């Protein structure tokens, strides 16, 4: 499958930022930029901190032979340079055979009395020591209260010797594209840096985690801004700066921040439990495309389609099954696949909710009790299978969609690790630029169902596609198992231009006429054409 080439690189930022108490902030219109941001910056800077963390990395093995130093003429400046480099490689650094590694980032105070500070997880990940520097340049050690890799958030706690200034969270849901925002942080170690810009876009998915829903801004943020706050013009934190999109490593006006409404529930859990406690439904889901919606009679392409159900999970107990499309969860609509994981994750564990889904042409509902995602991960219920190599067996060609299928033989099961309880036909080849290739089908996929009917042989698969063509169905829904990851794929079978009709033999005059109509070939083309014809078996 072809991928769109990236024009830049998503870079995690090590950032810092400063803000101030919301109760002391004057109300400023969020629709108009002030003549100056100076008053706002003065109020917010005391709440933004710089964060430095030290990790321990293994020291190179002293027994490992070093490369020999190149030979240079006596007195050459390169001789001094390489001698210094080689000596440093052999010198002991740090204690316990480890070398210290430091990182810089940003953060902001959310509770002045208890000393809670928010930053990004990647700023303090694997840190042996974390230090916080305040706006007045005083520095204290900090304790990591809790971290969340999925959302890239962390909460620190300090024991300050003086009164701190905190900032409140604002409502990120009311932000509109074009609203003014202010970012404060510690880019490249330059603390207390204030920049301004606008919200460029919302709901950005940058493939950094399962809950991506970033705010995009053109406010200048760089390495070192990670964990710093993004404010509205009232001085409320409406985002946590996390990443930039850049071909050079510096700001090009494309930065990303975690929305406050998405971050605050996670932060509250980290403070209360020291870890996250997310809701879990126990399903694998996929996007409902227009083709899939059409094939199952869904009026519009919305919701999240159930591709597999975890044994013993909440969804199985609620009688959900493959092919169901979840359209509403706990009274909240599910407009697309990306929305469901966030909605479920924010639902309290143990809560029984109403779930609406589409099955067999009509909407149904069921009660489901939400489980705990972290416990499911600990129990190994979310493990993924490895992908094996592709066999050479070509199988039976189904021309209408451009794929070949074979029975699930013991050899194929062994090659692909297909369990005995999985039935269907295996895809052994997809034709170039075919409908099957375009929809992402690959050799090794097991087609379990066609048009929501089980298939167990290539003949049944061929008959199912022929029936769809006869019934003039615009698309056919396939249930595909790829190494335990089950998903639905809608394909559009096409009638072949000629049903394997044999061309009648030509007379000598017809052959001559055909040859005369052929374009002239240059010598190079003719040479390879003749060679190709000679190499073909008779």
Short mmCIF file of C-alpha atoms in Angstrom, two decimals:
data_model
loop_
_atom_site.label_atom_id
_atom_site.label_comp_id
_atom_site.label_asym_id
_atom_site.label_seq_id
_atom_site.Cartn_x
_atom_site.Cartn_y
_atom_site.Cartn_z
CA UNK A 1 0.00 0.00 0.00
CA UNK A 2 1.42 3.38 -0.96
CA UNK A 3 1.93 5.98 1.74
CA UNK A 4 1.92 9.73 1.27
CA UNK A 5 5.49 11.00 1.71
CA UNK A 6 6.03 13.19 4.74
CA UNK A 7 7.08 16.77 4.10
CA UNK A 8 8.49 17.16 7.59
CA UNK A 9 9.12 15.40 10.83
CA UNK A 10 6.93 15.36 13.91
CA UNK A 11 9.22 16.24 16.77
CA UNK A 12 8.41 15.87 20.45
CA UNK A 13 9.24 19.14 22.13
CA UNK A 14 10.98 19.49 25.46
CA UNK A 15 9.27 22.70 26.56
CA UNK A 16 8.44 24.96 29.54
CA UNK A 17 5.91 27.72 30.11
CA UNK A 18 4.59 30.14 32.75
CA UNK A 19 1.11 31.30 33.81
CA UNK A 20 -0.76 32.91 36.71
CA UNK A 21 -3.84 32.60 38.89
CA UNK A 22 -7.09 32.81 36.96
CA UNK A 23 -8.96 34.64 39.73
CA UNK A 24 -6.61 37.61 39.37
CA UNK A 25 -6.87 37.78 35.60
CA UNK A 26 -8.91 40.46 33.92
CA UNK A 27 -11.49 39.26 31.42
CA UNK A 28 -10.20 39.87 27.89
CA UNK A 29 -12.17 39.25 24.74
CA UNK A 30 -10.97 36.08 23.03
CA UNK A 31 -12.08 37.34 19.64
CA UNK A 32 -9.86 40.43 19.48
CA UNK A 33 -6.11 40.70 20.03
CA UNK A 34 -5.03 43.27 22.60
CA UNK A 35 -2.78 46.13 21.57
CA UNK A 36 -0.09 44.39 23.63
CA UNK A 37 0.29 41.00 25.32
CA UNK A 38 2.58 42.50 27.99
CA UNK A 39 0.04 42.69 30.83
CA UNK A 40 -1.14 39.15 30.14
CA UNK A 41 2.43 37.84 30.05
CA UNK A 42 3.28 39.58 33.36
CA UNK A 43 0.41 37.80 35.07
CA UNK A 44 1.11 34.39 33.57
CA UNK A 45 4.90 34.08 33.66
CA UNK A 46 5.16 33.32 37.44
CA UNK A 47 3.10 30.13 36.95
CA UNK A 48 5.32 28.70 34.23
CA UNK A 49 8.38 26.62 35.19
CA UNK A 50 11.42 25.14 33.50
CA UNK A 51 11.96 21.43 34.02
CA UNK A 52 15.26 19.60 33.80
CA UNK A 53 15.54 15.85 34.24
CA UNK A 54 18.52 13.54 34.44
CA UNK A 55 18.46 9.99 33.12
CA UNK A 56 21.13 7.34 33.48
CA UNK A 57 22.37 5.63 30.35
CA UNK A 58 24.76 2.74 30.17
CA UNK A 59 28.42 3.60 29.75
CA UNK A 60 30.18 2.05 26.73
CA UNK A 61 31.88 -1.26 27.52
CA UNK A 62 35.52 -0.47 28.46
CA UNK A 63 36.58 -3.86 27.08
CA UNK A 64 35.18 -3.01 23.65
CA UNK A 65 38.11 -2.17 21.34
CA UNK A 66 38.15 1.40 20.07
CA UNK A 67 39.00 2.22 16.48
CA UNK A 68 42.63 3.03 15.83
CA UNK A 69 43.48 6.72 15.66
CA UNK A 70 44.32 7.91 12.15
CA UNK A 71 47.94 8.81 11.56
CA UNK A 72 48.64 12.50 10.97
CA UNK A 73 51.88 14.45 10.46
CA UNK A 74 53.50 15.67 13.72
CA UNK A 75 52.02 18.97 14.84
CA UNK A 76 48.85 18.56 12.79
CA UNK A 77 45.76 20.10 14.48
CA UNK A 78 43.85 16.88 13.65
CA UNK A 79 46.32 14.93 15.81
CA UNK A 80 45.38 16.96 18.93
CA UNK A 81 41.68 16.68 18.11
CA UNK A 82 41.63 12.91 17.74
CA UNK A 83 43.86 12.39 20.82
CA UNK A 84 41.41 14.41 22.92
CA UNK A 85 38.45 12.49 21.48
CA UNK A 86 40.03 9.08 22.09
CA UNK A 87 40.97 10.02 25.64
CA UNK A 88 37.42 11.08 26.40
CA UNK A 89 36.12 7.77 25.06
CA UNK A 90 38.36 5.93 27.53
CA UNK A 91 37.78 8.15 30.57
CA UNK A 92 35.28 7.05 33.26
CA UNK A 93 32.29 9.38 33.46
CA UNK A 94 29.63 9.24 36.14
CA UNK A 95 29.29 6.65 38.84
CA UNK A 96 28.24 3.04 38.72
CA UNK A 97 29.32 2.67 35.12
CA UNK A 98 26.59 5.01 33.86
CA UNK A 99 26.59 8.34 32.07
CA UNK A 100 24.10 11.11 32.98
CA UNK A 101 21.78 12.38 30.26
CA UNK A 102 19.82 15.61 30.75
CA UNK A 103 16.68 16.92 29.07
CA UNK A 104 14.92 20.27 29.29
CA UNK A 105 11.23 21.00 29.12
CA UNK A 106 8.44 23.18 30.42
CA UNK A 107 5.54 22.92 32.82
CA UNK A 108 2.96 24.95 34.70
CA UNK A 109 1.58 25.07 38.23
CA UNK A 110 -2.05 23.99 38.64
CA UNK A 111 -2.24 23.86 42.48
CA UNK A 112 -0.25 26.47 44.41
CA UNK A 113 -1.03 25.01 47.84
CA UNK A 114 -0.14 21.38 47.09
CA UNK A 115 2.61 22.14 44.59
CA UNK A 116 1.24 20.17 41.60
CA UNK A 117 2.86 20.85 38.22
CA UNK A 118 1.82 19.52 34.79
CA UNK A 119 4.23 18.65 31.97
CA UNK A 120 4.69 16.08 29.19
CA UNK A 121 5.59 12.48 29.95
CA UNK A 122 8.51 12.52 27.50
CA UNK A 123 10.12 15.37 29.48
CA UNK A 124 10.52 13.21 32.61
CA UNK A 125 10.44 9.70 31.15
CA UNK A 126 12.98 7.35 32.82
CA UNK A 127 14.29 10.29 34.88
CA UNK A 128 16.46 9.59 37.93
CA UNK A 129 16.17 13.18 39.08
CA UNK A 130 13.75 16.01 38.21
CA UNK A 131 14.38 19.66 39.06
CA UNK A 132 12.00 22.59 38.65
CA UNK A 133 13.19 26.16 38.12
CA UNK A 134 10.69 28.92 38.86
CA UNK A 135 10.35 32.33 37.24
CA UNK A 136 12.59 33.92 39.93
CA UNK A 137 15.36 31.40 39.07
CA UNK A 138 14.96 29.44 42.33
CA UNK A 139 15.26 25.66 41.83
CA UNK A 140 13.79 22.74 43.80
CA UNK A 141 13.63 18.98 43.34
CA UNK A 142 10.36 17.48 42.17
CA UNK A 143 8.69 14.10 42.61
CA UNK A 144 6.87 12.38 39.76
CA UNK A 145 3.30 11.72 40.97
CA UNK A 146 2.11 9.89 37.86
CA UNK A 147 2.68 9.52 34.11
CA UNK A 148 0.58 8.57 31.10
CA UNK A 149 2.35 7.53 27.90
CA UNK A 150 -0.81 7.31 25.79
CA UNK A 151 -1.64 11.00 26.32
CA UNK A 152 1.98 12.06 26.94
CA UNK A 153 1.19 13.72 30.28
CA UNK A 154 2.90 13.76 33.68
CA UNK A 155 2.18 15.36 37.06
CA UNK A 156 4.98 16.51 39.37
CA UNK A 157 4.88 17.63 42.99
CA UNK A 158 7.19 20.12 44.69
CA UNK A 159 7.57 21.29 48.29
CA UNK A 160 8.08 25.01 47.79
CA UNK A 161 9.58 27.33 50.39
CA UNK A 162 7.50 30.25 49.17
CA UNK A 163 4.01 30.99 47.87
CA UNK A 164 3.39 29.78 44.31
CA UNK A 165 1.19 31.13 41.52
CA UNK A 166 -1.16 28.72 39.77
CA UNK A 167 -3.26 28.95 36.61
CA UNK A 168 -6.69 27.41 35.92
CA UNK A 169 -7.79 25.23 33.04
CA UNK A 170 -10.14 26.72 30.49
CA UNK A 171 -12.72 25.14 28.18
CA UNK A 172 -10.94 24.03 25.00
CA UNK A 173 -14.20 22.94 23.38
CA UNK A 174 -15.31 26.55 22.82
CA UNK A 175 -12.16 27.43 20.86
CA UNK A 176 -12.65 28.28 17.22
CA UNK A 177 -10.19 28.30 14.37
CA UNK A 178 -8.76 31.81 14.28
CA UNK A 179 -8.92 32.51 18.05
CA UNK A 180 -5.82 34.11 19.57
CA UNK A 181 -3.61 32.05 21.88
CA UNK A 182 -0.41 32.67 23.85
CA UNK A 183 2.32 30.07 24.49
CA UNK A 184 4.96 30.37 27.22
CA UNK A 185 7.86 27.97 27.55
CA UNK A 186 11.52 27.12 27.67
CA UNK A 187 12.64 26.76 24.03
CA UNK A 188 16.24 25.61 23.71
CA UNK A 189 16.71 26.30 27.43
CA UNK A 190 15.73 29.97 27.05
CA UNK A 191 13.20 30.16 29.87
CA UNK A 192 10.27 32.55 30.07
CA UNK A 193 9.74 32.87 26.31
CA UNK A 194 6.34 34.24 25.28
CA UNK A 195 4.88 33.82 21.78
CA UNK A 196 1.43 34.45 20.32
CA UNK A 197 -0.58 33.10 17.42
CA UNK A 198 -3.95 31.67 16.51
CA UNK A 199 -5.69 28.30 16.53
CA UNK A 200 -4.96 27.03 13.03
CA UNK A 201 -7.01 23.82 13.21
CA UNK A 202 -8.73 21.45 15.62
CA UNK A 203 -8.98 17.69 16.07
CA UNK A 204 -5.63 16.91 14.46
CA UNK A 205 -4.53 13.27 14.41
CA UNK A 206 -0.71 13.09 14.22
CA UNK A 207 -0.50 9.33 14.89
CA UNK A 208 1.21 9.78 18.25
CA UNK A 209 -1.32 7.76 20.26
CA UNK A 210 -4.82 6.27 20.41
CA UNK A 211 -6.44 9.47 21.68
CA UNK A 212 -5.00 12.04 19.28
CA UNK A 213 -7.19 15.14 19.13
CA UNK A 214 -4.66 17.97 18.98
CA UNK A 215 -5.10 21.70 18.64
CA UNK A 216 -2.90 23.12 15.89
CA UNK A 217 -1.37 26.58 16.29
CA UNK A 218 1.02 28.88 14.47
CA UNK A 219 2.33 30.33 17.75
CA UNK A 220 6.08 29.72 17.70
CA UNK A 221 7.00 26.70 19.83
CA UNK A 222 10.27 24.80 19.63
CA UNK A 223 12.31 22.12 21.34
CA UNK A 224 12.06 22.79 25.06
CA UNK A 225 8.45 24.01 24.95
CA UNK A 226 7.09 20.49 25.65
CA UNK A 227 4.78 20.47 28.64
CA UNK A 228 4.30 24.22 28.57
CA UNK A 229 0.86 25.83 28.56
CA UNK A 230 -1.11 27.41 25.78
CA UNK A 231 -3.47 30.17 27.00
CA UNK A 232 -6.51 31.94 25.74
CA UNK A 233 -6.64 35.71 26.20
CA UNK A 234 -8.33 35.27 29.60
CA UNK A 235 -5.20 33.52 30.89
CA UNK A 236 -6.82 30.06 31.09
CA UNK A 237 -4.84 27.00 30.01
CA UNK A 238 -6.59 25.61 26.95
CA UNK A 239 -3.76 23.38 25.71
CA UNK A 240 -0.48 21.69 26.63
CA UNK A 241 2.21 22.15 23.98
CA UNK A 242 3.52 18.75 22.91
CA UNK A 243 4.84 18.50 19.35
CA UNK A 244 5.77 20.39 16.21
CA UNK A 245 5.79 19.50 12.54
CA UNK A 246 9.11 20.56 11.07
CA UNK A 247 11.57 19.55 8.36
CA UNK A 248 14.40 21.36 10.15
CA UNK A 249 13.79 20.80 13.87
CA UNK A 250 12.78 24.42 14.41
CA UNK A 251 9.40 26.12 14.36
CA UNK A 252 7.76 26.54 10.97
CA UNK A 253 4.42 27.65 12.39
CA UNK A 254 2.87 24.20 12.84
CA UNK A 255 2.64 23.20 16.50
CA UNK A 256 0.33 20.85 18.36
CA UNK A 257 -1.16 21.03 21.85
CA UNK A 258 -3.27 18.60 23.90
CA UNK A 259 -6.71 20.20 24.49
CA UNK A 260 -7.35 21.02 28.14
CA UNK A 261 -10.69 19.19 28.17
CA UNK A 262 -8.92 16.03 27.05
CA UNK A 263 -6.01 16.44 29.47
CA UNK A 264 -7.80 17.42 32.67
CA UNK A 265 -9.54 14.05 33.38
CA UNK A 266 -6.19 12.27 32.93
CA UNK A 267 -4.42 14.76 35.21
CA UNK A 268 -7.09 14.29 37.89
CA UNK A 269 -6.59 10.50 37.73
CA UNK A 270 -2.80 10.82 37.97
CA UNK A 271 -3.17 12.97 41.09
CA UNK A 272 -5.76 10.68 42.70
CA UNK A 273 -4.41 7.24 41.75
CA UNK A 274 -0.87 7.85 40.52
CA UNK A 275 -1.88 6.25 37.18
CA UNK A 276 -4.70 6.31 34.68
CA UNK A 277 -7.89 4.27 35.03
CA UNK A 278 -9.54 4.31 31.62
CA UNK A 279 -12.78 2.71 30.59
CA UNK A 280 -12.65 -0.38 28.34
CA UNK A 281 -15.26 -1.93 26.05
CA UNK A 282 -13.37 -4.94 24.69
CA UNK A 283 -13.69 -4.49 20.94
CA UNK A 284 -11.45 -3.84 17.96
CA UNK A 285 -13.00 -1.22 15.72
CA UNK A 286 -12.52 0.22 12.27
CA UNK A 287 -13.71 3.16 10.19
CA UNK A 288 -17.11 3.00 8.54
CA UNK A 289 -16.45 4.04 4.96
CA UNK A 290 -19.15 5.04 2.49
CA UNK A 291 -18.76 1.66 0.77
CA UNK A 292 -19.24 -0.21 4.06
CA UNK A 293 -22.24 1.93 5.03
CA UNK A 294 -23.83 1.27 1.64
CA UNK A 295 -23.24 -2.47 1.88
CA UNK A 296 -24.94 -2.81 5.29
CA UNK A 297 -27.75 -0.34 4.64
CA UNK A 298 -26.52 2.32 7.07
CA UNK A 299 -27.99 5.69 5.97
CA UNK A 300 -24.66 7.52 6.38
CA UNK A 301 -21.01 6.69 7.04
CA UNK A 302 -20.77 7.18 10.80
CA UNK A 303 -19.99 5.27 13.97
CA UNK A 304 -17.37 2.63 14.69
CA UNK A 305 -17.61 -0.86 13.18
CA UNK A 306 -16.84 -3.80 15.45
CA UNK A 307 -14.10 -5.87 13.80
CA UNK A 308 -13.59 -8.30 16.70
CA UNK A 309 -14.86 -8.84 20.23
CA UNK A 310 -12.56 -9.75 23.12
CA UNK A 311 -13.55 -12.99 24.80
CA UNK A 312 -14.90 -12.33 28.27
CA UNK A 313 -14.89 -8.55 27.76
CA UNK A 314 -17.74 -6.11 28.40
CA UNK A 315 -18.82 -6.05 24.75
CA UNK A 316 -19.18 -9.84 24.60
CA UNK A 317 -21.32 -9.80 27.75
CA UNK A 318 -23.49 -7.14 26.08
CA UNK A 319 -23.95 -9.50 23.07
CA UNK A 320 -22.13 -7.29 20.58
CA UNK A 321 -20.84 -9.17 17.56
CA UNK A 322 -18.76 -8.71 14.41
CA UNK A 323 -20.24 -6.22 11.98
CA UNK A 324 -22.17 -4.17 14.53
CA UNK A 325 -21.70 -0.43 14.08
CA UNK A 326 -21.66 1.49 17.37
CA UNK A 327 -23.44 4.82 16.84
CA UNK A 328 -23.95 6.02 20.43
CA UNK A 329 -22.32 5.34 23.81
CA UNK A 330 -23.67 6.55 27.14
CA UNK A 331 -25.88 9.12 25.43
CA UNK A 332 -22.99 10.53 23.41
CA UNK A 333 -23.06 10.22 19.62
CA UNK A 334 -20.17 8.42 17.91
CA UNK A 335 -19.59 10.38 14.68
CA UNK A 336 -16.54 8.33 13.64
CA UNK A 337 -14.17 5.59 14.77
CA UNK A 338 -11.73 8.00 16.49
CA UNK A 339 -14.43 9.31 18.84
CA UNK A 340 -15.34 5.99 20.48
CA UNK A 341 -12.02 5.24 22.28
CA UNK A 342 -12.02 8.69 23.88
CA UNK A 343 -15.66 8.45 24.96
CA UNK A 344 -15.17 5.00 26.48
CA UNK A 345 -11.87 5.96 28.15
CA UNK A 346 -13.50 8.89 29.95
CA UNK A 347 -16.42 6.77 31.21
CA UNK A 348 -16.14 5.72 34.89
CA UNK A 349 -15.08 2.10 35.39
CA UNK A 350 -17.97 -0.10 36.51
CA UNK A 351 -20.65 2.24 35.16
CA UNK A 352 -23.49 0.56 33.25
CA UNK A 353 -24.40 2.56 30.15
CA UNK A 354 -26.71 2.27 27.16
CA UNK A 355 -25.02 1.50 23.86
CA UNK A 356 -26.74 1.93 20.48
CA UNK A 357 -25.58 0.04 17.40
CA UNK A 358 -26.62 -0.82 13.84
CA UNK A 359 -27.24 -4.48 12.97
CA UNK A 360 -29.06 -6.14 10.08
CA UNK A 361 -30.55 -2.94 8.73
CA UNK A 362 -31.87 -1.38 11.92
CA UNK A 363 -30.70 0.33 15.11
CA UNK A 364 -30.62 -1.66 18.34
CA UNK A 365 -29.54 -0.95 21.93
CA UNK A 366 -27.91 -2.85 24.76
CA UNK A 367 -26.63 -2.30 28.30
CA UNK A 368 -22.90 -2.65 28.90
CA UNK A 369 -20.80 -2.35 32.06
CA UNK A 370 -17.52 -0.54 31.40
CA UNK A 371 -14.31 -2.42 32.26
CA UNK A 372 -10.79 -1.15 33.01
CA UNK A 373 -8.33 -0.78 30.15
CA UNK A 374 -5.19 -1.03 32.29
CA UNK A 375 -6.31 -4.32 33.84
CA UNK A 376 -7.06 -5.73 30.38
CA UNK A 377 -3.55 -4.78 29.29
CA UNK A 378 -2.04 -6.45 32.36
CA UNK A 379 -4.03 -9.61 31.63
CA UNK A 380 -2.66 -9.70 28.07
CA UNK A 381 -6.04 -9.30 26.40
CA UNK A 382 -4.75 -6.67 23.96
CA UNK A 383 -1.74 -8.58 22.58
CA UNK A 384 -1.15 -8.46 18.83
CA UNK A 385 0.10 -11.23 16.60
CA UNK A 386 3.18 -11.12 14.41
CA UNK A 387 3.03 -11.10 10.62
CA UNK A 388 4.53 -14.09 8.80
CA UNK A 389 6.02 -14.33 5.36
CA UNK A 390 3.95 -14.74 2.21
CA UNK A 391 3.57 -18.19 0.62
CA UNK A 392 3.98 -18.70 -3.09
CA UNK A 393 0.70 -20.55 -3.70
CA UNK A 394 -1.39 -18.53 -6.17
CA UNK A 395 -4.84 -20.12 -5.63
CA UNK A 396 -8.02 -19.46 -7.62
CA UNK A 397 -8.31 -16.06 -9.31
CA UNK A 398 -11.53 -14.10 -8.72
CA UNK A 399 -11.35 -11.60 -11.56
CA UNK A 400 -14.20 -9.36 -10.44
CA UNK A 401 -12.13 -8.04 -7.52
CA UNK A 402 -8.63 -9.04 -8.61
CA UNK A 403 -7.57 -11.51 -5.94
CA UNK A 404 -6.69 -15.19 -5.69
CA UNK A 405 -7.85 -17.40 -2.85
CA UNK A 406 -6.99 -20.90 -1.67
CA UNK A 407 -8.46 -23.32 0.87
CA UNK A 408 -7.00 -23.09 4.38
CA UNK A 409 -4.60 -26.02 4.15
CA UNK A 410 -2.41 -27.19 7.02
CA UNK A 411 0.65 -25.73 5.31
CA UNK A 412 -0.97 -22.32 4.92
CA UNK A 413 -2.16 -22.38 8.52
CA UNK A 414 1.35 -23.18 9.66
CA UNK A 415 2.96 -20.54 7.44
CA UNK A 416 0.66 -17.79 8.67
CA UNK A 417 -0.05 -19.03 12.17
CA UNK A 418 -3.78 -19.31 11.52
CA UNK A 419 -5.51 -21.06 14.45
CA UNK A 420 -7.65 -24.16 13.85
CA UNK A 421 -10.78 -22.33 14.96
CA UNK A 422 -10.48 -19.76 12.11
CA UNK A 423 -12.31 -20.78 8.95
CA UNK A 424 -12.58 -19.23 5.51
CA UNK A 425 -10.37 -18.90 2.43
CA UNK A 426 -6.88 -17.41 2.32
CA UNK A 427 -5.85 -14.60 0.01
CA UNK A 428 -2.73 -15.76 -1.81
CA UNK A 429 -2.35 -12.93 -4.33
CA UNK A 430 -3.80 -9.55 -5.24
CA UNK A 431 -3.58 -8.21 -8.78
CA UNK A 432 -1.81 -4.90 -9.31
CA UNK A 433 -4.20 -1.92 -9.34
CA UNK A 434 -7.15 -4.20 -8.61
CA UNK A 435 -10.08 -3.43 -6.33
CA UNK A 436 -8.71 -5.87 -3.73
CA UNK A 437 -5.27 -4.22 -3.74
CA UNK A 438 -6.79 -0.76 -3.53
CA UNK A 439 -8.77 -1.75 -0.43
CA UNK A 440 -5.62 -3.07 1.28
CA UNK A 441 -6.13 -6.82 1.03
CA UNK A 442 -2.86 -8.73 1.22
CA UNK A 443 -1.61 -12.31 0.81
CA UNK A 444 -2.16 -14.09 4.10
CA UNK A 445 -5.51 -12.44 4.86
CA UNK A 446 -8.28 -14.92 5.65
CA UNK A 447 -11.69 -14.04 4.22
CA UNK A 448 -14.13 -15.39 6.78
CA UNK A 449 -17.37 -14.03 5.36
CA UNK A 450 -18.58 -12.57 2.07
CA UNK A 451 -21.78 -10.52 2.15
CA UNK A 452 -22.14 -11.55 5.81
CA UNK A 453 -22.25 -15.25 4.84
CA UNK A 454 -19.45 -17.68 5.85
CA UNK A 455 -17.27 -19.15 3.11
CA UNK A 456 -15.03 -22.21 3.35
CA UNK A 457 -13.81 -22.82 -0.21
CA UNK A 458 -12.68 -20.85 -3.28
CA UNK A 459 -15.76 -22.10 -5.13
CA UNK A 460 -18.05 -20.61 -2.46
CA UNK A 461 -16.12 -17.34 -2.63
CA UNK A 462 -16.43 -17.21 -6.43
CA UNK A 463 -20.16 -17.97 -6.22
CA UNK A 464 -20.69 -15.23 -3.61
CA UNK A 465 -19.12 -12.59 -5.85
CA UNK A 466 -21.01 -13.82 -8.90
CA UNK A 467 -24.28 -13.60 -6.94
CA UNK A 468 -23.46 -10.04 -5.92
CA UNK A 469 -22.90 -9.11 -9.56
CA UNK A 470 -26.12 -10.84 -10.59
CA UNK A 471 -28.05 -8.98 -7.86
CA UNK A 472 -26.40 -5.73 -9.04
CA UNK A 473 -25.05 -4.98 -5.58
CA UNK A 474 -22.72 -1.96 -5.78
CA UNK A 475 -20.43 -3.28 -3.03
CA UNK A 476 -19.80 -6.48 -1.10
CA UNK A 477 -18.80 -6.61 2.58
CA UNK A 478 -15.93 -8.95 3.46
CA UNK A 479 -14.97 -10.04 6.97
CA UNK A 480 -11.18 -10.38 6.93
CA UNK A 481 -8.94 -11.94 9.59
CA UNK A 482 -5.33 -10.73 9.48
CA UNK A 483 -3.32 -12.55 12.15
CA UNK A 484 -6.09 -12.24 14.71
CA UNK A 485 -6.97 -8.65 13.79
CA UNK A 486 -10.46 -8.93 12.32
CA UNK A 487 -11.92 -6.12 10.21
CA UNK A 488 -14.53 -5.48 7.54
CA UNK A 489 -13.66 -4.44 4.01
CA UNK A 490 -16.15 -3.31 1.37
CA UNK A 491 -15.16 -4.08 -2.22
CA UNK A 492 -16.86 -3.26 -5.50
CA UNK A 493 -16.83 -6.25 -7.86
CA UNK A 494 -16.59 -5.39 -11.54
CA UNK A 495 -17.82 -7.38 -14.50
CA UNK A 496 -14.97 -8.69 -16.62
CA UNK A 497 -14.92 -7.35 -20.17
CA UNK A 498 -14.79 -10.84 -21.65
CA UNK A 499 -15.73 -14.02 -19.90
CA UNK A 500 -12.76 -16.04 -20.99
CA UNK A 501 -13.98 -16.12 -24.60
CA UNK A 502 -11.43 -17.56 -26.97
CA UNK A 503 -10.38 -15.41 -29.90
CA UNK A 504 -11.30 -17.08 -33.22
CA UNK A 505 -8.36 -18.03 -35.44
CA UNK A 506 -7.35 -15.44 -38.02
CA UNK A 507 -6.76 -16.03 -41.69
CA UNK A 508 -3.43 -15.18 -43.26
CA UNK A 509 -4.92 -12.03 -44.79
CA UNK A 510 -6.25 -10.95 -41.41
CA UNK A 511 -2.81 -11.51 -39.87
CA UNK A 512 -1.20 -9.40 -42.56
CA UNK A 513 -3.73 -6.62 -42.04
CA UNK A 514 -3.09 -6.65 -38.31
CA UNK A 515 0.64 -6.47 -38.80
CA UNK A 516 0.29 -3.50 -41.13
CA UNK A 517 -1.70 -1.58 -38.54
CA UNK A 518 0.98 -2.02 -35.85
CA UNK A 519 3.21 1.04 -35.21
CA UNK A 520 6.82 0.85 -36.32
CA UNK A 521 9.30 -0.25 -33.65
CA UNK A 522 12.78 1.09 -33.34
CA UNK A 523 15.64 -1.42 -33.26
CA UNK A 524 15.96 -1.50 -29.47
CA UNK A 525 12.23 -2.11 -28.90
CA UNK A 526 12.19 -4.78 -31.61
CA UNK A 527 15.18 -6.56 -30.07
CA UNK A 528 13.56 -6.86 -26.65
CA UNK A 529 10.17 -7.75 -28.12
CA UNK A 530 11.68 -10.55 -30.18
CA UNK A 531 13.67 -11.79 -27.18
CA UNK A 532 10.54 -11.73 -25.01
CA UNK A 533 8.64 -13.84 -27.56
CA UNK A 534 11.48 -16.37 -27.77
CA UNK A 535 11.62 -16.72 -23.98
CA UNK A 536 7.91 -17.54 -23.65
CA UNK A 537 6.97 -21.23 -23.24
CA UNK A 538 4.91 -22.76 -25.98
#
